[in-house]
Amino acid sequence: MGKKKNQQPSASAGGLLNTLGDFTSKENWDNFFTIRGSDDSFEWYAEWPQLRDSLLPLLQQQPLPSSSPSLQILVPGCGNSRLSEHLYDAGFGDITNIDFSKVVISGMLRRNVRDRPNMRWRVMDMTQMQFPDDTFDVVLDKGGLDALMEPELGPQLGSKYLSEVKRVLKSGGKFICLTLAESHVLGLLFPKFRFGWNVCLYALPQKLSSKPDLRTFMVVAEKECSNELHQIMSCYDHSSLACNPHQASGLLEALESENKIRGEYLSGSDVLYSLEDLQLGAKGDLTKLSPGRRLQLTLGEQGVSRFCYKAVLLDAKQQSGAFTFHCGVFIVPKTRAHEWLFSSEEGQWQVVESSKAARLIMVLLETSHANADMEDIQKDLSPLVKPLAPADNDKGNQIPFMTASDGVKQRSIVYQGSSSLTGPIVIEDVVYQNDDGDFSRSLPFRRLIFQRTEDLVQSEALLTRDGLFDRSVYETEMKKASSSSKSKRRGAQRRNNEPSSKMKVYHGYLASSYHTGIISGFSLISSYLENVASVGNRVKAVVLGLGAGLLPMFLHGCMQFMQIEAVELDPIMLNLAKDYFSFTEDERLKVHIADGIQFVRDYGSLSAADNTPLHINKDALSNEVLLSSNGSCEVPNPESQRSTAIDIIIVDVDSSDSSSGLRCPAAAFVEESFLRNIKDALSEQGLFVINLVSRSPGIKDVVISRMKEVFSHLFCLQLEGEVNLVVFGLCSEAHIEEDCIPEAALRLEKLLKFKHPEISQSITDAAKKLRRLK
């Protein structure tokens, strides 16, 4: 078996070869051998004169087993080759030949029954051998693996066959594979014989008269008692590869790639293991928990499971605590797989801790899983993860599945597009699962999402009919809607715009808790804001990052004394904000299409060169009383202030590279040089606000440390149940004490014109949670 279509057989053989088509078809081989007959042997490659001098020494060196006077040799996929006959005649009489073609086995038995009576011939599928474990000293494959590895059919048959070879070989036995060593074959063969095998590659001599063509190679894998890993040895000179450049390059690439992987294993690098590697003990005994063990692996293979998966196995660092699960599976959707929480080692340990599992198998979904629902994924994974459970896994109880979800019950896409700066963009209307009876969660929301960070909602707005909101009316309607929607499939996605056509964004409501947190920080300069507003002047605020324009629009509506400028790099975002989120500009709200970092730098330079107050009324500051750094009360002296144009700068931009662990803002916005530009652009009573999103305490500490170098005082607000940490930097040496913040929050509340008391209360409540960073 195993003649590849680019190998050159004789003219008569070539005609017969064309009748085969699929080399893995039993019927095709039966027809082939019926036409050819048993007496006319057919050697695909590696005929005896070229093979003898390389093969016989390997067999003669093989130690004889104590239980048998001769080597037990298996020849799978024997066909009508004379290889077994030559070996028998050379003194190796204990040979078993198998082939799934009854025609060829019958013919070979008749051909050899008299001259070689001890030769055994059996009809058997080489991918499902009917032999006990550890039966043979040698498995000799001449083209069998190559025949199973038709590129268009995939590796599943080859994988099953090699697993059988490993099973039936005795410890110390050899698998000798005669192959054309094409890259797709070696790509399966080499990984299958990693741990506990010593592998060597030989080049066989060619016929002197043959034209340059594919050379035959011999891969020898010796089964060891231990699970040690070795580099693959190559026993040939490179001149033997000169016959076919394509074959040579494919072989060398496969050999180099495999040895590189083995080198990484040997060096302890964090690489992907196969389940088979792990079961062989590549990373210790998987049946036992090993505190702090973490390894990456692949699950599934073509022909065995519907999908293949990348996974991480983690044994909890502390095994003394009470665990809810002995072993659990945590599925991470593709949209969230790149998050720091799931892609970094530090984040993964946080998931282990929160999962309450002694062993957690984190499965990271990819694009190939996009069209499968979660039920199908779990069904496919169940048999794959069972071998990874510790031996005492709750006495065999089913392994629980967990997943990272966004809690959306209903979804309607209203826009899909792309920008050269931002990438793919989605705007969707959603209704959340409302298990806790929260009225606001029953209402529809419009969300802006960037595909580069699909799990991170950039902007979220409440949708109401005609942009108006009457709570009592909506409570009644939502109760009716909830009762009629219970039969709808969870997570169903609708692509029609019917509900959106009657709904508009309502700007009097803050859907994002971090927006509430940002505004609560204005309490830190509420005295200053009050004084400016009292004399009819305007406070100037700059928001870096427009998004859907929701924060600027909310501030515009509730702070009539504020002049707002938003800076957005991507002009498409401004169009989307206007078209889908009802964003509008006027004399108090302007948008600059510019680079935010450059905008601040230019503003700071301009302000530093001009000490003339642009909008600050000195009399408005005369009554403001703050605490100085030494704790004494003082009134700021307007004459001594270095006035700039901006009173509040808010940085609310996402990072296009979340793999660093910093989701918001982009790294350039927390560099010390930029922070100093921020301070230069602010007034002396100015406030800097930054929305910091990172699950890494180390990254947060670095950012806060930089801010301490620049700003006189720092405050922060950790949003409950959120990753967001809102950090506030004050330019003034004077500061407000924590116990004065509630009073300052009430002062801010009087300045803000809210349509809904619950919004005012949420901002006041958030302000009370502000903490000073010392």
PDB file of N, CA and C in Angstrom, residues 562-646:
ATOM      1  N   MET A 562     -21.253  74.592  31.660  1.00  0.00           N
ATOM      2  CA  MET A 562     -20.043  73.910  31.183  1.00  0.00           C
ATOM      3  C   MET A 562     -19.885  74.036  29.673  1.00  0.00           C
ATOM      4  N   GLN A 563     -18.692  74.393  29.253  1.00  0.00           N
ATOM      5  CA  GLN A 563     -18.291  74.403  27.846  1.00  0.00           C
ATOM      6  C   GLN A 563     -17.522  73.102  27.595  1.00  0.00           C
ATOM      7  N   ILE A 564     -18.026  72.277  26.687  1.00  0.00           N
ATOM      8  CA  ILE A 564     -17.469  70.936  26.497  1.00  0.00           C
ATOM      9  C   ILE A 564     -16.856  70.809  25.109  1.00  0.00           C
ATOM     10  N   GLU A 565     -15.654  70.285  25.084  1.00  0.00           N
ATOM     11  CA  GLU A 565     -14.994  69.970  23.814  1.00  0.00           C
ATOM     12  C   GLU A 565     -14.573  68.503  23.848  1.00  0.00           C
ATOM     13  N   ALA A 566     -15.003  67.761  22.846  1.00  0.00           N
ATOM     14  CA  ALA A 566     -14.628  66.357  22.727  1.00  0.00           C
ATOM     15  C   ALA A 566     -13.595  66.220  21.616  1.00  0.00           C
ATOM     16  N   VAL A 567     -12.623  65.363  21.843  1.00  0.00           N
ATOM     17  CA  VAL A 567     -11.561  65.138  20.866  1.00  0.00           C
ATOM     18  C   VAL A 567     -11.626  63.684  20.417  1.00  0.00           C
ATOM     19  N   GLU A 568     -11.783  63.474  19.128  1.00  0.00           N
ATOM     20  CA  GLU A 568     -11.919  62.122  18.582  1.00  0.00           C
ATOM     21  C   GLU A 568     -11.011  61.965  17.357  1.00  0.00           C
ATOM     22  N   LEU A 569     -10.244  60.909  17.353  1.00  0.00           N
ATOM     23  CA  LEU A 569      -9.306  60.674  16.247  1.00  0.00           C
ATOM     24  C   LEU A 569     -10.013  60.199  14.987  1.00  0.00           C
ATOM     25  N   ASP A 570     -11.059  59.413  15.145  1.00  0.00           N
ATOM     26  CA  ASP A 570     -11.710  58.764  14.006  1.00  0.00           C
ATOM     27  C   ASP A 570     -12.970  59.534  13.600  1.00  0.00           C
ATOM     28  N   PRO A 571     -12.992  60.133  12.408  1.00  0.00           N
ATOM     29  CA  PRO A 571     -14.177  60.906  11.988  1.00  0.00           C
ATOM     30  C   PRO A 571     -15.418  60.041  11.826  1.00  0.00           C
ATOM     31  N   ILE A 572     -15.252  58.762  11.567  1.00  0.00           N
ATOM     32  CA  ILE A 572     -16.408  57.882  11.424  1.00  0.00           C
ATOM     33  C   ILE A 572     -17.174  57.790  12.744  1.00  0.00           C
ATOM     34  N   MET A 573     -16.448  57.873  13.857  1.00  0.00           N
ATOM     35  CA  MET A 573     -17.119  57.802  15.153  1.00  0.00           C
ATOM     36  C   MET A 573     -18.077  58.973  15.344  1.00  0.00           C
ATOM     37  N   LEU A 574     -17.708  60.128  14.887  1.00  0.00           N
ATOM     38  CA  LEU A 574     -18.595  61.285  15.002  1.00  0.00           C
ATOM     39  C   LEU A 574     -19.868  61.054  14.193  1.00  0.00           C
ATOM     40  N   ASN A 575     -19.723  60.503  12.995  1.00  0.00           N
ATOM     41  CA  ASN A 575     -20.901  60.232  12.166  1.00  0.00           C
ATOM     42  C   ASN A 575     -21.814  59.204  12.827  1.00  0.00           C
ATOM     43  N   LEU A 576     -21.226  58.154  13.407  1.00  0.00           N
ATOM     44  CA  LEU A 576     -22.031  57.130  14.065  1.00  0.00           C
ATOM     45  C   LEU A 576     -22.729  57.686  15.301  1.00  0.00           C
ATOM     46  N   ALA A 577     -22.030  58.537  16.043  1.00  0.00           N
ATOM     47  CA  ALA A 577     -22.633  59.147  17.229  1.00  0.00           C
ATOM     48  C   ALA A 577     -23.861  59.979  16.844  1.00  0.00           C
ATOM     49  N   LYS A 578     -23.763  60.689  15.738  1.00  0.00           N
ATOM     50  CA  LYS A 578     -24.881  61.515  15.291  1.00  0.00           C
ATOM     51  C   LYS A 578     -26.023  60.662  14.733  1.00  0.00           C
ATOM     52  N   ASP A 579     -25.668  59.643  13.939  1.00  0.00           N
ATOM     53  CA  ASP A 579     -26.692  58.866  13.244  1.00  0.00           C
ATOM     54  C   ASP A 579     -27.410  57.868  14.149  1.00  0.00           C
ATOM     55  N   TYR A 580     -26.701  57.304  15.138  1.00  0.00           N
ATOM     56  CA  TYR A 580     -27.287  56.219  15.924  1.00  0.00           C
ATOM     57  C   TYR A 580     -27.464  56.536  17.407  1.00  0.00           C
ATOM     58  N   PHE A 581     -26.821  57.614  17.893  1.00  0.00           N
ATOM     59  CA  PHE A 581     -26.908  57.929  19.319  1.00  0.00           C
ATOM     60  C   PHE A 581     -27.404  59.355  19.572  1.00  0.00           C
ATOM     61  N   SER A 582     -27.983  59.981  18.544  1.00  0.00           N
ATOM     62  CA  SER A 582     -28.616  61.304  18.679  1.00  0.00           C
ATOM     63  C   SER A 582     -27.663  62.364  19.218  1.00  0.00           C
ATOM     64  N   PHE A 583     -26.387  62.260  18.870  1.00  0.00           N
ATOM     65  CA  PHE A 583     -25.407  63.254  19.323  1.00  0.00           C
ATOM     66  C   PHE A 583     -25.552  64.516  18.489  1.00  0.00           C
ATOM     67  N   THR A 584     -25.496  65.689  19.151  1.00  0.00           N
ATOM     68  CA  THR A 584     -25.587  66.966  18.443  1.00  0.00           C
ATOM     69  C   THR A 584     -24.565  67.944  19.001  1.00  0.00           C
ATOM     70  N   GLU A 585     -24.088  68.802  18.167  1.00  0.00           N
ATOM     71  CA  GLU A 585     -23.170  69.866  18.568  1.00  0.00           C
ATOM     72  C   GLU A 585     -23.922  71.190  18.638  1.00  0.00           C
ATOM     73  N   ASP A 586     -23.458  72.078  19.500  1.00  0.00           N
ATOM     74  CA  ASP A 586     -23.966  73.447  19.550  1.00  0.00           C
ATOM     75  C   ASP A 586     -22.862  74.333  20.092  1.00  0.00           C
ATOM     76  N   GLU A 587     -23.207  75.536  20.531  1.00  0.00           N
ATOM     77  CA  GLU A 587     -22.174  76.470  20.974  1.00  0.00           C
ATOM     78  C   GLU A 587     -21.452  75.998  22.238  1.00  0.00           C
ATOM     79  N   ARG A 588     -22.100  75.139  23.038  1.00  0.00           N
ATOM     80  CA  ARG A 588     -21.470  74.642  24.264  1.00  0.00           C
ATOM     81  C   ARG A 588     -20.860  73.252  24.116  1.00  0.00           C
ATOM     82  N   LEU A 589     -21.031  72.645  22.977  1.00  0.00           N
ATOM     83  CA  LEU A 589     -20.509  71.298  22.773  1.00  0.00           C
ATOM     84  C   LEU A 589     -19.931  71.181  21.367  1.00  0.00           C
ATOM     85  N   LYS A 590     -18.621  71.068  21.300  1.00  0.00           N
ATOM     86  CA  LYS A 590     -17.912  71.000  20.024  1.00  0.00           C
ATOM     87  C   LYS A 590     -17.069  69.730  19.970  1.00  0.00           C
ATOM     88  N   VAL A 591     -16.830  69.226  18.767  1.00  0.00           N
ATOM     89  CA  VAL A 591     -15.987  68.055  18.562  1.00  0.00           C
ATOM     90  C   VAL A 591     -14.813  68.437  17.671  1.00  0.00           C
ATOM     91  N   HIS A 592     -13.625  68.020  18.094  1.00  0.00           N
ATOM     92  CA  HIS A 592     -12.418  68.207  17.290  1.00  0.00           C
ATOM     93  C   HIS A 592     -11.981  66.838  16.758  1.00  0.00           C
ATOM     94  N   ILE A 593     -11.820  66.703  15.480  1.00  0.00           N
ATOM     95  CA  ILE A 593     -11.264  65.477  14.904  1.00  0.00           C
ATOM     96  C   ILE A 593      -9.742  65.648  14.912  1.00  0.00           C
ATOM     97  N   ALA A 594      -9.119  65.060  15.906  1.00  0.00           N
ATOM     98  CA  ALA A 594      -7.678  65.278  16.112  1.00  0.00           C
ATOM     99  C   ALA A 594      -7.119  64.174  16.993  1.00  0.00           C
ATOM    100  N   ASP A 595      -5.812  64.102  17.036  1.00  0.00           N
ATOM    101  CA  ASP A 595      -5.114  63.195  17.943  1.00  0.00           C
ATOM    102  C   ASP A 595      -5.172  63.786  19.353  1.00  0.00           C
ATOM    103  N   GLY A 596      -5.729  63.048  20.296  1.00  0.00           N
ATOM    104  CA  GLY A 596      -5.914  63.565  21.649  1.00  0.00           C
ATOM    105  C   GLY A 596      -4.617  63.949  22.325  1.00  0.00           C
ATOM    106  N   ILE A 597      -3.571  63.177  22.128  1.00  0.00           N
ATOM    107  CA  ILE A 597      -2.274  63.470  22.766  1.00  0.00           C
ATOM    108  C   ILE A 597      -1.704  64.762  22.220  1.00  0.00           C
ATOM    109  N   GLN A 598      -1.777  64.923  20.887  1.00  0.00           N
ATOM    110  CA  GLN A 598      -1.266  66.147  20.279  1.00  0.00           C
ATOM    111  C   GLN A 598      -2.123  67.351  20.676  1.00  0.00           C
ATOM    112  N   PHE A 599      -3.422  67.147  20.784  1.00  0.00           N
ATOM    113  CA  PHE A 599      -4.328  68.222  21.174  1.00  0.00           C
ATOM    114  C   PHE A 599      -3.959  68.768  22.547  1.00  0.00           C
ATOM    115  N   VAL A 600      -3.735  67.888  23.497  1.00  0.00           N
ATOM    116  CA  VAL A 600      -3.364  68.311  24.848  1.00  0.00           C
ATOM    117  C   VAL A 600      -1.999  68.973  24.850  1.00  0.00           C
ATOM    118  N   ARG A 601      -1.060  68.407  24.113  1.00  0.00           N
ATOM    119  CA  ARG A 601       0.291  68.981  24.067  1.00  0.00           C
ATOM    120  C   ARG A 601       0.247  70.405  23.531  1.00  0.00           C
ATOM    121  N   ASP A 602      -0.513  70.614  22.453  1.00  0.00           N
ATOM    122  CA  ASP A 602      -0.614  71.959  21.858  1.00  0.00           C
ATOM    123  C   ASP A 602      -1.320  72.920  22.808  1.00  0.00           C
ATOM    124  N   TYR A 603      -2.338  72.452  23.506  1.00  0.00           N
ATOM    125  CA  TYR A 603      -3.053  73.295  24.444  1.00  0.00           C
ATOM    126  C   TYR A 603      -2.157  73.715  25.601  1.00  0.00           C
ATOM    127  N   GLY A 604      -1.393  72.719  26.091  1.00  0.00           N
ATOM    128  CA  GLY A 604      -0.491  73.027  27.203  1.00  0.00           C
ATOM    129  C   GLY A 604       0.562  74.046  26.817  1.00  0.00           C
ATOM    130  N   SER A 605       1.106  73.913  25.614  1.00  0.00           N
ATOM    131  CA  SER A 605       2.130  74.859  25.146  1.00  0.00           C
ATOM    132  C   SER A 605       1.555  76.251  25.002  1.00  0.00           C
ATOM    133  N   LEU A 606       0.328  76.337  24.477  1.00  0.00           N
ATOM    134  CA  LEU A 606      -0.321  77.625  24.301  1.00  0.00           C
ATOM    135  C   LEU A 606      -0.588  78.300  25.647  1.00  0.00           C
ATOM    136  N   SER A 607      -1.079  77.496  26.608  1.00  0.00           N
ATOM    137  CA  SER A 607      -1.410  78.047  27.914  1.00  0.00           C
ATOM    138  C   SER A 607      -0.169  78.477  28.674  1.00  0.00           C
ATOM    139  N   ALA A 608       0.899  77.727  28.524  1.00  0.00           N
ATOM    140  CA  ALA A 608       2.130  78.072  29.226  1.00  0.00           C
ATOM    141  C   ALA A 608       2.700  79.386  28.738  1.00  0.00           C
ATOM    142  N   ALA A 609       2.441  79.689  27.470  1.00  0.00           N
ATOM    143  CA  ALA A 609       2.972  80.931  26.905  1.00  0.00           C
ATOM    144  C   ALA A 609       2.087  82.128  27.213  1.00  0.00           C
ATOM    145  N   ASP A 610       0.863  81.877  27.666  1.00  0.00           N
ATOM    146  CA  ASP A 610      -0.082  82.955  27.914  1.00  0.00           C
ATOM    147  C   ASP A 610      -0.612  82.862  29.341  1.00  0.00           C
ATOM    148  N   ASN A 611      -0.215  83.773  30.207  1.00  0.00           N
ATOM    149  CA  ASN A 611      -0.657  83.751  31.597  1.00  0.00           C
ATOM    150  C   ASN A 611      -1.942  84.534  31.827  1.00  0.00           C
ATOM    151  N   THR A 612      -2.558  85.030  30.736  1.00  0.00           N
ATOM    152  CA  THR A 612      -3.775  85.806  30.878  1.00  0.00           C
ATOM    153  C   THR A 612      -4.965  84.882  31.062  1.00  0.00           C
ATOM    154  N   PRO A 613      -5.759  85.054  32.108  1.00  0.00           N
ATOM    155  CA  PRO A 613      -6.935  84.208  32.284  1.00  0.00           C
ATOM    156  C   PRO A 613      -7.854  84.303  31.080  1.00  0.00           C
ATOM    157  N   LEU A 614      -8.331  83.138  30.601  1.00  0.00           N
ATOM    158  CA  LEU A 614      -9.199  83.121  29.431  1.00  0.00           C
ATOM    159  C   LEU A 614     -10.664  83.207  29.809  1.00  0.00           C
ATOM    160  N   HIS A 615     -11.038  82.614  30.951  1.00  0.00           N
ATOM    161  CA  HIS A 615     -12.455  82.612  31.286  1.00  0.00           C
ATOM    162  C   HIS A 615     -12.701  82.636  32.784  1.00  0.00           C
ATOM    163  N   ILE A 616     -11.630  82.694  33.572  1.00  0.00           N
ATOM    164  CA  ILE A 616     -11.810  82.582  35.011  1.00  0.00           C
ATOM    165  C   ILE A 616     -11.998  83.968  35.620  1.00  0.00           C
ATOM    166  N   ASN A 617     -13.074  84.168  36.337  1.00  0.00           N
ATOM    167  CA  ASN A 617     -13.369  85.401  37.025  1.00  0.00           C
ATOM    168  C   ASN A 617     -12.706  85.365  38.393  1.00  0.00           C
ATOM    169  N   LYS A 618     -11.793  86.285  38.643  1.00  0.00           N
ATOM    170  CA  LYS A 618     -11.034  86.249  39.899  1.00  0.00           C
ATOM    171  C   LYS A 618     -11.945  86.384  41.114  1.00  0.00           C
ATOM    172  N   ASP A 619     -13.023  87.152  40.959  1.00  0.00           N
ATOM    173  CA  ASP A 619     -13.928  87.325  42.089  1.00  0.00           C
ATOM    174  C   ASP A 619     -14.635  86.028  42.447  1.00  0.00           C
ATOM    175  N   ALA A 620     -14.803  85.173  41.424  1.00  0.00           N
ATOM    176  CA  ALA A 620     -15.508  83.920  41.674  1.00  0.00           C
ATOM    177  C   ALA A 620     -14.716  82.994  42.571  1.00  0.00           C
ATOM    178  N   LEU A 621     -13.409  83.224  42.658  1.00  0.00           N
ATOM    179  CA  LEU A 621     -12.560  82.348  43.451  1.00  0.00           C
ATOM    180  C   LEU A 621     -12.368  82.861  44.881  1.00  0.00           C
ATOM    181  N   SER A 622     -12.823  84.088  45.139  1.00  0.00           N
ATOM    182  CA  SER A 622     -12.457  84.727  46.400  1.00  0.00           C
ATOM    183  C   SER A 622     -13.059  84.035  47.620  1.00  0.00           C
ATOM    184  N   ASN A 623     -14.175  83.324  47.413  1.00  0.00           N
ATOM    185  CA  ASN A 623     -14.821  82.699  48.564  1.00  0.00           C
ATOM    186  C   ASN A 623     -14.487  81.221  48.713  1.00  0.00           C
ATOM    187  N   GLU A 624     -13.657  80.657  47.806  1.00  0.00           N
ATOM    188  CA  GLU A 624     -13.359  79.239  47.859  1.00  0.00           C
ATOM    189  C   GLU A 624     -12.331  78.947  48.952  1.00  0.00           C
ATOM    190  N   VAL A 625     -12.675  78.068  49.861  1.00  0.00           N
ATOM    191  CA  VAL A 625     -11.806  77.701  50.967  1.00  0.00           C
ATOM    192  C   VAL A 625     -11.442  76.232  50.841  1.00  0.00           C
ATOM    193  N   LEU A 626     -10.154  75.917  50.813  1.00  0.00           N
ATOM    194  CA  LEU A 626      -9.668  74.542  50.720  1.00  0.00           C
ATOM    195  C   LEU A 626      -8.651  74.306  51.817  1.00  0.00           C
ATOM    196  N   LEU A 627      -8.321  73.079  52.017  1.00  0.00           N
ATOM    197  CA  LEU A 627      -7.272  72.725  52.955  1.00  0.00           C
ATOM    198  C   LEU A 627      -5.947  72.700  52.229  1.00  0.00           C
ATOM    199  N   SER A 628      -4.942  73.344  52.800  1.00  0.00           N
ATOM    200  CA  SER A 628      -3.609  73.294  52.214  1.00  0.00           C
ATOM    201  C   SER A 628      -2.964  71.968  52.557  1.00  0.00           C
ATOM    202  N   SER A 629      -1.801  71.736  51.976  1.00  0.00           N
ATOM    203  CA  SER A 629      -1.127  70.460  52.192  1.00  0.00           C
ATOM    204  C   SER A 629      -0.725  70.262  53.649  1.00  0.00           C
ATOM    205  N   ASN A 630      -0.592  71.352  54.416  1.00  0.00           N
ATOM    206  CA  ASN A 630      -0.238  71.185  55.831  1.00  0.00           C
ATOM    207  C   ASN A 630      -1.473  71.147  56.742  1.00  0.00           C
ATOM    208  N   GLY A 631      -2.664  71.149  56.111  1.00  0.00           N
ATOM    209  CA  GLY A 631      -3.889  70.979  56.893  1.00  0.00           C
ATOM    210  C   GLY A 631      -4.544  72.287  57.287  1.00  0.00           C
ATOM    211  N   SER A 632      -3.904  73.445  57.056  1.00  0.00           N
ATOM    212  CA  SER A 632      -4.506  74.726  57.420  1.00  0.00           C
ATOM    213  C   SER A 632      -5.430  75.200  56.310  1.00  0.00           C
ATOM    214  N   CYS A 633      -6.408  76.032  56.677  1.00  0.00           N
ATOM    215  CA  CYS A 633      -7.343  76.548  55.686  1.00  0.00           C
ATOM    216  C   CYS A 633      -6.728  77.747  54.985  1.00  0.00           C
ATOM    217  N   GLU A 634      -6.999  77.845  53.694  1.00  0.00           N
ATOM    218  CA  GLU A 634      -6.506  78.995  52.939  1.00  0.00           C
ATOM    219  C   GLU A 634      -7.445  79.276  51.785  1.00  0.00           C
ATOM    220  N   VAL A 635      -7.461  80.521  51.358  1.00  0.00           N
ATOM    221  CA  VAL A 635      -8.253  80.928  50.200  1.00  0.00           C
ATOM    222  C   VAL A 635      -7.304  81.103  49.027  1.00  0.00           C
ATOM    223  N   PRO A 636      -7.560  80.411  47.903  1.00  0.00           N
ATOM    224  CA  PRO A 636      -6.675  80.539  46.747  1.00  0.00           C
ATOM    225  C   PRO A 636      -6.595  81.982  46.290  1.00  0.00           C
ATOM    226  N   ASN A 637      -5.416  82.394  45.957  1.00  0.00           N
ATOM    227  CA  ASN A 637      -5.190  83.755  45.473  1.00  0.00           C
ATOM    228  C   ASN A 637      -5.213  83.735  43.946  1.00  0.00           C
ATOM    229  N   PRO A 638      -6.266  84.287  43.347  1.00  0.00           N
ATOM    230  CA  PRO A 638      -6.350  84.263  41.889  1.00  0.00           C
ATOM    231  C   PRO A 638      -5.166  84.928  41.208  1.00  0.00           C
ATOM    232  N   GLU A 639      -4.583  85.931  41.869  1.00  0.00           N
ATOM    233  CA  GLU A 639      -3.454  86.625  41.253  1.00  0.00           C
ATOM    234  C   GLU A 639      -2.257  85.707  41.085  1.00  0.00           C
ATOM    235  N   SER A 640      -2.168  84.700  41.997  1.00  0.00           N
ATOM    236  CA  SER A 640      -0.998  83.825  41.946  1.00  0.00           C
ATOM    237  C   SER A 640      -1.225  82.607  41.061  1.00  0.00           C
ATOM    238  N   GLN A 641      -2.471  82.439  40.578  1.00  0.00           N
ATOM    239  CA  GLN A 641      -2.768  81.255  39.788  1.00  0.00           C
ATOM    240  C   GLN A 641      -2.211  81.383  38.383  1.00  0.00           C
ATOM    241  N   ARG A 642      -1.640  80.253  37.897  1.00  0.00           N
ATOM    242  CA  ARG A 642      -1.254  80.187  36.481  1.00  0.00           C
ATOM    243  C   ARG A 642      -2.459  79.669  35.748  1.00  0.00           C
ATOM    244  N   SER A 643      -3.181  80.588  35.092  1.00  0.00           N
ATOM    245  CA  SER A 643      -4.445  80.221  34.473  1.00  0.00           C
ATOM    246  C   SER A 643      -4.233  79.526  33.139  1.00  0.00           C
ATOM    247  N   THR A 644      -5.006  78.459  32.909  1.00  0.00           N
ATOM    248  CA  THR A 644      -5.038  77.815  31.594  1.00  0.00           C
ATOM    249  C   THR A 644      -6.483  77.712  31.174  1.00  0.00           C
ATOM    250  N   ALA A 645      -6.721  77.217  29.944  1.00  0.00           N
ATOM    251  CA  ALA A 645      -8.068  77.240  29.394  1.00  0.00           C
ATOM    252  C   ALA A 645      -8.931  76.086  29.879  1.00  0.00           C
ATOM    253  N   ILE A 646      -8.343  75.016  30.374  1.00  0.00           N
ATOM    254  CA  ILE A 646      -9.126  73.815  30.659  1.00  0.00           C
ATOM    255  C   ILE A 646      -9.212  73.582  32.172  1.00  0.00           C
TER     256      ILE A 646
END
